[in-house]
mmCIF file of N, CA and C in Angstrom:
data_model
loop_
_atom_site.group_PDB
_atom_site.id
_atom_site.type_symbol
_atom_site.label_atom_id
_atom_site.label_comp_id
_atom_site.label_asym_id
_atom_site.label_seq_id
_atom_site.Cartn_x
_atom_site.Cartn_y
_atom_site.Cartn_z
ATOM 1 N N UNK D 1 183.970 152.760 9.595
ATOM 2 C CA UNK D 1 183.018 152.357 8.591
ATOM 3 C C UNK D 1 183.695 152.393 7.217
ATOM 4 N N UNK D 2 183.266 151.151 6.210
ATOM 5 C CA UNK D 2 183.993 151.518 5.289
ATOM 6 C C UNK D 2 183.044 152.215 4.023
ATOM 7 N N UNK D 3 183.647 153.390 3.592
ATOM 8 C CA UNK D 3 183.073 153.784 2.110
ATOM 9 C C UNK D 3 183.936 153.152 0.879
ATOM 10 N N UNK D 4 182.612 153.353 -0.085
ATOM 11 C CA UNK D 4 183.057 153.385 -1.149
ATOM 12 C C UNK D 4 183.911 153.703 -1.901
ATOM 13 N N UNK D 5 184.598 154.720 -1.636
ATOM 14 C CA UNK D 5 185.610 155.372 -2.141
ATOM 15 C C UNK D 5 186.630 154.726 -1.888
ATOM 16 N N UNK D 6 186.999 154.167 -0.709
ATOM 17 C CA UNK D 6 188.338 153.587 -0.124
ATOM 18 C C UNK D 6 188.712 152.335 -1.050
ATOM 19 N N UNK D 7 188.095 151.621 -1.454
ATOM 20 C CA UNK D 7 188.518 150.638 -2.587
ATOM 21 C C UNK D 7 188.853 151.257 -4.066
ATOM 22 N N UNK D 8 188.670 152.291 -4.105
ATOM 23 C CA UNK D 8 189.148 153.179 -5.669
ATOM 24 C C UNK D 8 190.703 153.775 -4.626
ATOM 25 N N UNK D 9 190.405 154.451 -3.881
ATOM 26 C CA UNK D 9 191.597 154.981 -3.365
ATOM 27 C C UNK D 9 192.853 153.684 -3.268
ATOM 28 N N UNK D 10 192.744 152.969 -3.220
ATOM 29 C CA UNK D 10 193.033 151.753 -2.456
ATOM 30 C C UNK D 10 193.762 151.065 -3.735
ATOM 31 N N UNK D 11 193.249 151.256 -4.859
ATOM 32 C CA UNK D 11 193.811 150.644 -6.011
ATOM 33 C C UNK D 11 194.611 152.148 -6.981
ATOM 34 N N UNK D 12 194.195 153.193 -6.566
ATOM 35 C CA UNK D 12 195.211 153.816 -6.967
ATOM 36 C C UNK D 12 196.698 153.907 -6.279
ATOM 37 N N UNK D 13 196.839 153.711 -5.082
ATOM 38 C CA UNK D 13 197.827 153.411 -4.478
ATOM 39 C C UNK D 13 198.335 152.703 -4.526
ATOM 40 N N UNK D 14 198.075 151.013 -5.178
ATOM 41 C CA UNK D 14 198.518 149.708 -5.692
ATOM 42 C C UNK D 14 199.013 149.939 -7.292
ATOM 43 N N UNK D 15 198.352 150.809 -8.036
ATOM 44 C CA UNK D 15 198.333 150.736 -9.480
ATOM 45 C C UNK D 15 199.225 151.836 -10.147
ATOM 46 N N UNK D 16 199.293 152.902 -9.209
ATOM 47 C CA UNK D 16 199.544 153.853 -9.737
ATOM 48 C C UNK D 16 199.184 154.542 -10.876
ATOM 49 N N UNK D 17 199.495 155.382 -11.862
ATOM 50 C CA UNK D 17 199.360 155.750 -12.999
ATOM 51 C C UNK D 17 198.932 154.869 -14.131
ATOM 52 N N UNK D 18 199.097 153.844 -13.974
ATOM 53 C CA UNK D 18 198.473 152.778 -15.092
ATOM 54 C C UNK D 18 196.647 153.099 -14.969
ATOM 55 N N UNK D 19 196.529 152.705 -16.647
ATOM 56 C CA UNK D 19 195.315 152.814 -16.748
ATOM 57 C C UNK D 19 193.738 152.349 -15.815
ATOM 58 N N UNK D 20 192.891 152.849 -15.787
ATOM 59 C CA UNK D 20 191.699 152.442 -14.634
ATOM 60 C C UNK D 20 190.738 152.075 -15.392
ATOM 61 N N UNK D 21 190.352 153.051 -16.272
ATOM 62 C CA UNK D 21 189.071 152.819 -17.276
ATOM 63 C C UNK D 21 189.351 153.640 -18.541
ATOM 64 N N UNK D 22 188.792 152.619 -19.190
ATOM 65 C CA UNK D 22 188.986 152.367 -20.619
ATOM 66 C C UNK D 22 187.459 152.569 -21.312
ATOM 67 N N UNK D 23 187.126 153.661 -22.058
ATOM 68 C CA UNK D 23 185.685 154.083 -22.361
ATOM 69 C C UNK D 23 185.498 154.365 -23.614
ATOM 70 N N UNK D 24 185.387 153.884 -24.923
ATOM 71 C CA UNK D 24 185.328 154.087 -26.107
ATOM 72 C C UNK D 24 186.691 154.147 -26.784
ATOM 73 N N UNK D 25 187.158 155.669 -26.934
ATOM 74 C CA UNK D 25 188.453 156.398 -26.681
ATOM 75 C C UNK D 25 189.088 157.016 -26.126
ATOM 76 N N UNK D 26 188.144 157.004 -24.807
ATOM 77 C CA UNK D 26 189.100 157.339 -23.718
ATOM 78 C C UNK D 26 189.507 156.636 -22.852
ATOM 79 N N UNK D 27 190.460 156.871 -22.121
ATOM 80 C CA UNK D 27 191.210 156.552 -20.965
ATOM 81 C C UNK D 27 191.909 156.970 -19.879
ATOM 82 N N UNK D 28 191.431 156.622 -18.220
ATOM 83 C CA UNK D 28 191.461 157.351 -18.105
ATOM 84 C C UNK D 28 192.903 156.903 -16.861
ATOM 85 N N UNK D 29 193.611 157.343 -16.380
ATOM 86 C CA UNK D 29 194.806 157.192 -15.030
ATOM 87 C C UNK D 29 193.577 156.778 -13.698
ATOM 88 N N UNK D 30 194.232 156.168 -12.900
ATOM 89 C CA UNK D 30 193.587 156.020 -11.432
ATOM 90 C C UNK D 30 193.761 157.850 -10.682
ATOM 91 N N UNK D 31 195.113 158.169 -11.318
ATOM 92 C CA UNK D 31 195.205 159.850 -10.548
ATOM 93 C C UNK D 31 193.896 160.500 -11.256
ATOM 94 N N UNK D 32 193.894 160.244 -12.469
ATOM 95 C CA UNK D 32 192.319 161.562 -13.089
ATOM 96 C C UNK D 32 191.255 161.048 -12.678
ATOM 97 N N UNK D 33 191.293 159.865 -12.663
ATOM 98 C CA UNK D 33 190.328 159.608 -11.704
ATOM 99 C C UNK D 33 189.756 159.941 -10.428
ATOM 100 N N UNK D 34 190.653 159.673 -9.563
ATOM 101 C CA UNK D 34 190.323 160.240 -8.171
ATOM 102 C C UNK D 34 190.323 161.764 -8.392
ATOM 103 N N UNK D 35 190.915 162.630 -9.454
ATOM 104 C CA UNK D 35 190.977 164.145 -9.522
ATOM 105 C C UNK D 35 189.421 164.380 -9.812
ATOM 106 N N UNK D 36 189.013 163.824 -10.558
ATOM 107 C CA UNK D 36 187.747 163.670 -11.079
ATOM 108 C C UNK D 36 186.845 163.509 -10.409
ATOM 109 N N UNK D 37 187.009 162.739 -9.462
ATOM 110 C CA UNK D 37 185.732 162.249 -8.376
ATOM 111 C C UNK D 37 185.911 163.263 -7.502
ATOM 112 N N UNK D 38 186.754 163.400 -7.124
ATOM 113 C CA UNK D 38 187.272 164.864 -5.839
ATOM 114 C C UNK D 38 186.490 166.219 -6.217
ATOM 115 N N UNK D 39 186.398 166.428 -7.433
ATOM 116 C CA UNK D 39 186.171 167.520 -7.839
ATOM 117 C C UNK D 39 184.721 167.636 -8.042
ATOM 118 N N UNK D 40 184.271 166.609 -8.626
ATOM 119 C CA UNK D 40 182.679 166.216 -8.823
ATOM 120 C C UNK D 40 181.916 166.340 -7.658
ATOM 121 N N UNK D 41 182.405 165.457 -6.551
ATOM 122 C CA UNK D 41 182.195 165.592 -5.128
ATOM 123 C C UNK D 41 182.258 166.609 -4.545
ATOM 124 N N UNK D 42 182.873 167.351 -4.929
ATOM 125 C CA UNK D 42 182.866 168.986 -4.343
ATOM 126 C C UNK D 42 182.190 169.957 -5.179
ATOM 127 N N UNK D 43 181.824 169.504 -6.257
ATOM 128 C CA UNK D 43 180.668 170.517 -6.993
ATOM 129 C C UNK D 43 179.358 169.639 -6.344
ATOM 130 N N UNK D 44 179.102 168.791 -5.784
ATOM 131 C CA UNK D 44 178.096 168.306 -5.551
ATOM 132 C C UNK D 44 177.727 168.710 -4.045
ATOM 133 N N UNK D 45 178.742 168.698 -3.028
ATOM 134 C CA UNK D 45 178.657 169.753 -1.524
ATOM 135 C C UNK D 45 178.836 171.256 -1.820
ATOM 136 N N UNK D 46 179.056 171.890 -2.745
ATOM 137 C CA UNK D 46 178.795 173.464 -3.381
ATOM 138 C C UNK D 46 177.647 173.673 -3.514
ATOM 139 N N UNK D 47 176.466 172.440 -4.276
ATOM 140 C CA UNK D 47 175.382 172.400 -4.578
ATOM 141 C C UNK D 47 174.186 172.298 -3.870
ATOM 142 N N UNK D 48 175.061 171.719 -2.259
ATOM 143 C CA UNK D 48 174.035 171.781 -1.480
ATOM 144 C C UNK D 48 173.387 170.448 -0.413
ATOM 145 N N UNK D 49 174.768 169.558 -1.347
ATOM 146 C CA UNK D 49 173.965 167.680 -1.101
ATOM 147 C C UNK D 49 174.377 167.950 0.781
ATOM 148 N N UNK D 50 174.100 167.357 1.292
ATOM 149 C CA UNK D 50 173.732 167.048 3.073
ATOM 150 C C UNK D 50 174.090 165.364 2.700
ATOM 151 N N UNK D 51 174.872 164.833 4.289
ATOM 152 C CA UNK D 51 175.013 163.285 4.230
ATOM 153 C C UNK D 51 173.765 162.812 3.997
ATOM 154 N N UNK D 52 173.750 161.875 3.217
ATOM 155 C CA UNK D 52 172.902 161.006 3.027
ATOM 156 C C UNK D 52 171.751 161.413 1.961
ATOM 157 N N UNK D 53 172.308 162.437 1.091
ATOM 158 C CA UNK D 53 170.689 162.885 0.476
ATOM 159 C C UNK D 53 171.214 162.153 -0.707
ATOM 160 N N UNK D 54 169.951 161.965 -1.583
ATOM 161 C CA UNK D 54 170.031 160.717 -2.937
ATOM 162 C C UNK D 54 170.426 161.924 -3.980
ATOM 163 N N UNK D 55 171.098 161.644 -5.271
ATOM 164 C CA UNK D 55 171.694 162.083 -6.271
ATOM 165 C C UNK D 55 170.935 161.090 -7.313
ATOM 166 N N UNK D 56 169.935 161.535 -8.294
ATOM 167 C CA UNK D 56 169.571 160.845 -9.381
ATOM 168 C C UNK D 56 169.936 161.124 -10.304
ATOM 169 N N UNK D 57 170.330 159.987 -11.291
ATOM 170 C CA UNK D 57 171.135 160.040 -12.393
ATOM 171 C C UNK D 57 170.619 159.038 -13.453
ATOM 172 N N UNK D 58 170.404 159.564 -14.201
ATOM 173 C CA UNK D 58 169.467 159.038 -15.729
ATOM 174 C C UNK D 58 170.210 158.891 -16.730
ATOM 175 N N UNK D 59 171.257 158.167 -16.813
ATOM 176 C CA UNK D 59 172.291 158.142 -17.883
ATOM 177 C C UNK D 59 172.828 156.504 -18.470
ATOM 178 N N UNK D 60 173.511 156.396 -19.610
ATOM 179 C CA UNK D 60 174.239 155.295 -19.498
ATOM 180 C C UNK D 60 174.796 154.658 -19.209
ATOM 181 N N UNK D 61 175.426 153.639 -19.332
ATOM 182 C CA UNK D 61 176.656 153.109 -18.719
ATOM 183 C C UNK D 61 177.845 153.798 -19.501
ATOM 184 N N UNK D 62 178.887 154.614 -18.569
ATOM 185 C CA UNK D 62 180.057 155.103 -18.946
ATOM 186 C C UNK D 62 180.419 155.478 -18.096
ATOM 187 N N UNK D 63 181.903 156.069 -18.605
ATOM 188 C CA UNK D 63 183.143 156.307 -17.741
ATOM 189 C C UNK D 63 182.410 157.670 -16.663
ATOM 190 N N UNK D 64 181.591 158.282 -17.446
ATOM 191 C CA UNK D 64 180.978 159.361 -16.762
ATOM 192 C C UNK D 64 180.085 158.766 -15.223
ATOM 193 N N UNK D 65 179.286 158.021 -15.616
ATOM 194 C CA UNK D 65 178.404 157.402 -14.697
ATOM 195 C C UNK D 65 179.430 156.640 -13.663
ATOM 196 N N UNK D 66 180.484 156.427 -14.178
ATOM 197 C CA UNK D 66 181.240 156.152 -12.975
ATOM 198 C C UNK D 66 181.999 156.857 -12.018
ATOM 199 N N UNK D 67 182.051 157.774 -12.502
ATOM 200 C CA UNK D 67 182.208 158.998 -11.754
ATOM 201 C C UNK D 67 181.453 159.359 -10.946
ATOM 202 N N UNK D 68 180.136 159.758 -10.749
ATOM 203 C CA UNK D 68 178.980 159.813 -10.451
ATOM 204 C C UNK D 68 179.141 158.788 -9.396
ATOM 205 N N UNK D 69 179.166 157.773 -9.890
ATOM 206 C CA UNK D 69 178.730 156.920 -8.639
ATOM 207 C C UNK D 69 179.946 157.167 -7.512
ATOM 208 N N UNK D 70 180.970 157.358 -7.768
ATOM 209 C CA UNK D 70 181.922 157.413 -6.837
ATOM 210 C C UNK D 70 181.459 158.745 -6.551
ATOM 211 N N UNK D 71 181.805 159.851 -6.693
ATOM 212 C CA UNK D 71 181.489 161.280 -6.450
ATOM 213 C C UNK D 71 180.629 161.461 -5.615
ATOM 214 N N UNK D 72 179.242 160.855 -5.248
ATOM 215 C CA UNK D 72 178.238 160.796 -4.942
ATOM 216 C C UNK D 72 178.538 160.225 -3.569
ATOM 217 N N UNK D 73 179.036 159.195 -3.289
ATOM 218 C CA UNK D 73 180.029 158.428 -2.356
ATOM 219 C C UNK D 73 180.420 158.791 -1.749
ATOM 220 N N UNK D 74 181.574 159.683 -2.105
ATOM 221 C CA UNK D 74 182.906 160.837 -1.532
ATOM 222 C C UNK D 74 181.987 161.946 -0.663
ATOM 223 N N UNK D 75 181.139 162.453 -1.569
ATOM 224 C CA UNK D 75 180.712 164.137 -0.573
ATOM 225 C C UNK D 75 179.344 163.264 0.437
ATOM 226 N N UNK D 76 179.424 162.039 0.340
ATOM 227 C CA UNK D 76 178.614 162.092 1.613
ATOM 228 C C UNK D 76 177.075 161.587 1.075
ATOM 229 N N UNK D 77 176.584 161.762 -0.328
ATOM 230 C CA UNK D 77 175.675 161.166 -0.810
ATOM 231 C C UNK D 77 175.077 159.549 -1.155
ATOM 232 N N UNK D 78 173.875 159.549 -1.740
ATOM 233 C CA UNK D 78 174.290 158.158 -2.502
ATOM 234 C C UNK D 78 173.351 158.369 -3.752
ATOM 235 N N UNK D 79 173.837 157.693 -4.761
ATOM 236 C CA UNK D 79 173.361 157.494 -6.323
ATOM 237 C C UNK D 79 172.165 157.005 -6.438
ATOM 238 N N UNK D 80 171.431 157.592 -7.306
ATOM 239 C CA UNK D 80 169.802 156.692 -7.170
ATOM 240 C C UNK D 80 170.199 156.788 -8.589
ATOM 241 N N UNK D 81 170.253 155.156 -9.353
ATOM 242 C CA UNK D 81 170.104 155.370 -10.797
ATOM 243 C C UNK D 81 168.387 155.152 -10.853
ATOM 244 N N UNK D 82 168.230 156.219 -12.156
ATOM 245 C CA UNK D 82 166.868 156.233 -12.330
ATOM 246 C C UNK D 82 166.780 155.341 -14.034
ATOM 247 N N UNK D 83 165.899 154.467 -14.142
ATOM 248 C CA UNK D 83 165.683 153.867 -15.152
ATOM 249 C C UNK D 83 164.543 154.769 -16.420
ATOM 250 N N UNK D 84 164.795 154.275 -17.539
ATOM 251 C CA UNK D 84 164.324 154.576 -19.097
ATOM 252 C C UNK D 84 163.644 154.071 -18.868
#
């Protein structure tokens, strides 16, 4: 089956260290990236998430929320954006 994650993984292995996302003033590597999602994803199975339970997230569009959505992905969840 394919996840989500495997197309981020997938372009860090093509891209290497070159930039991924670009967010105001930040920026961020495909490696901090995936460090980022790895880690998020594992504060999120610390927390308790079970496959398949929804993660709601009430935020903007940013480098953050993209995290999130991948993270959410990785430990087995999925993202419910919740609207303003």
């Amino acid at each position: 089956m394919f996840q989500l994650t495997q197309g981020l993984r997938r372009a860090a292995q093509l891209r290497g260290s070159s930039a991924a996302i670009r967010f105001g003033l930040r920026s961020w590597s495909y490696p901090e990236i995936l460090d980022q999602v790895a880690r998020l994803a594992g504060a999120f199975r610390r927390l308790g998430l079970q496959y398949g339970d929804r993660i709601g997230v009430l935020s903007h569009n940013s480098d953050r929320y993209f995290t999130c959505y991948y993270a959410a992905s990785w430990a087995g969840g999925v993202l419910l954006p919740l609207n303003y």
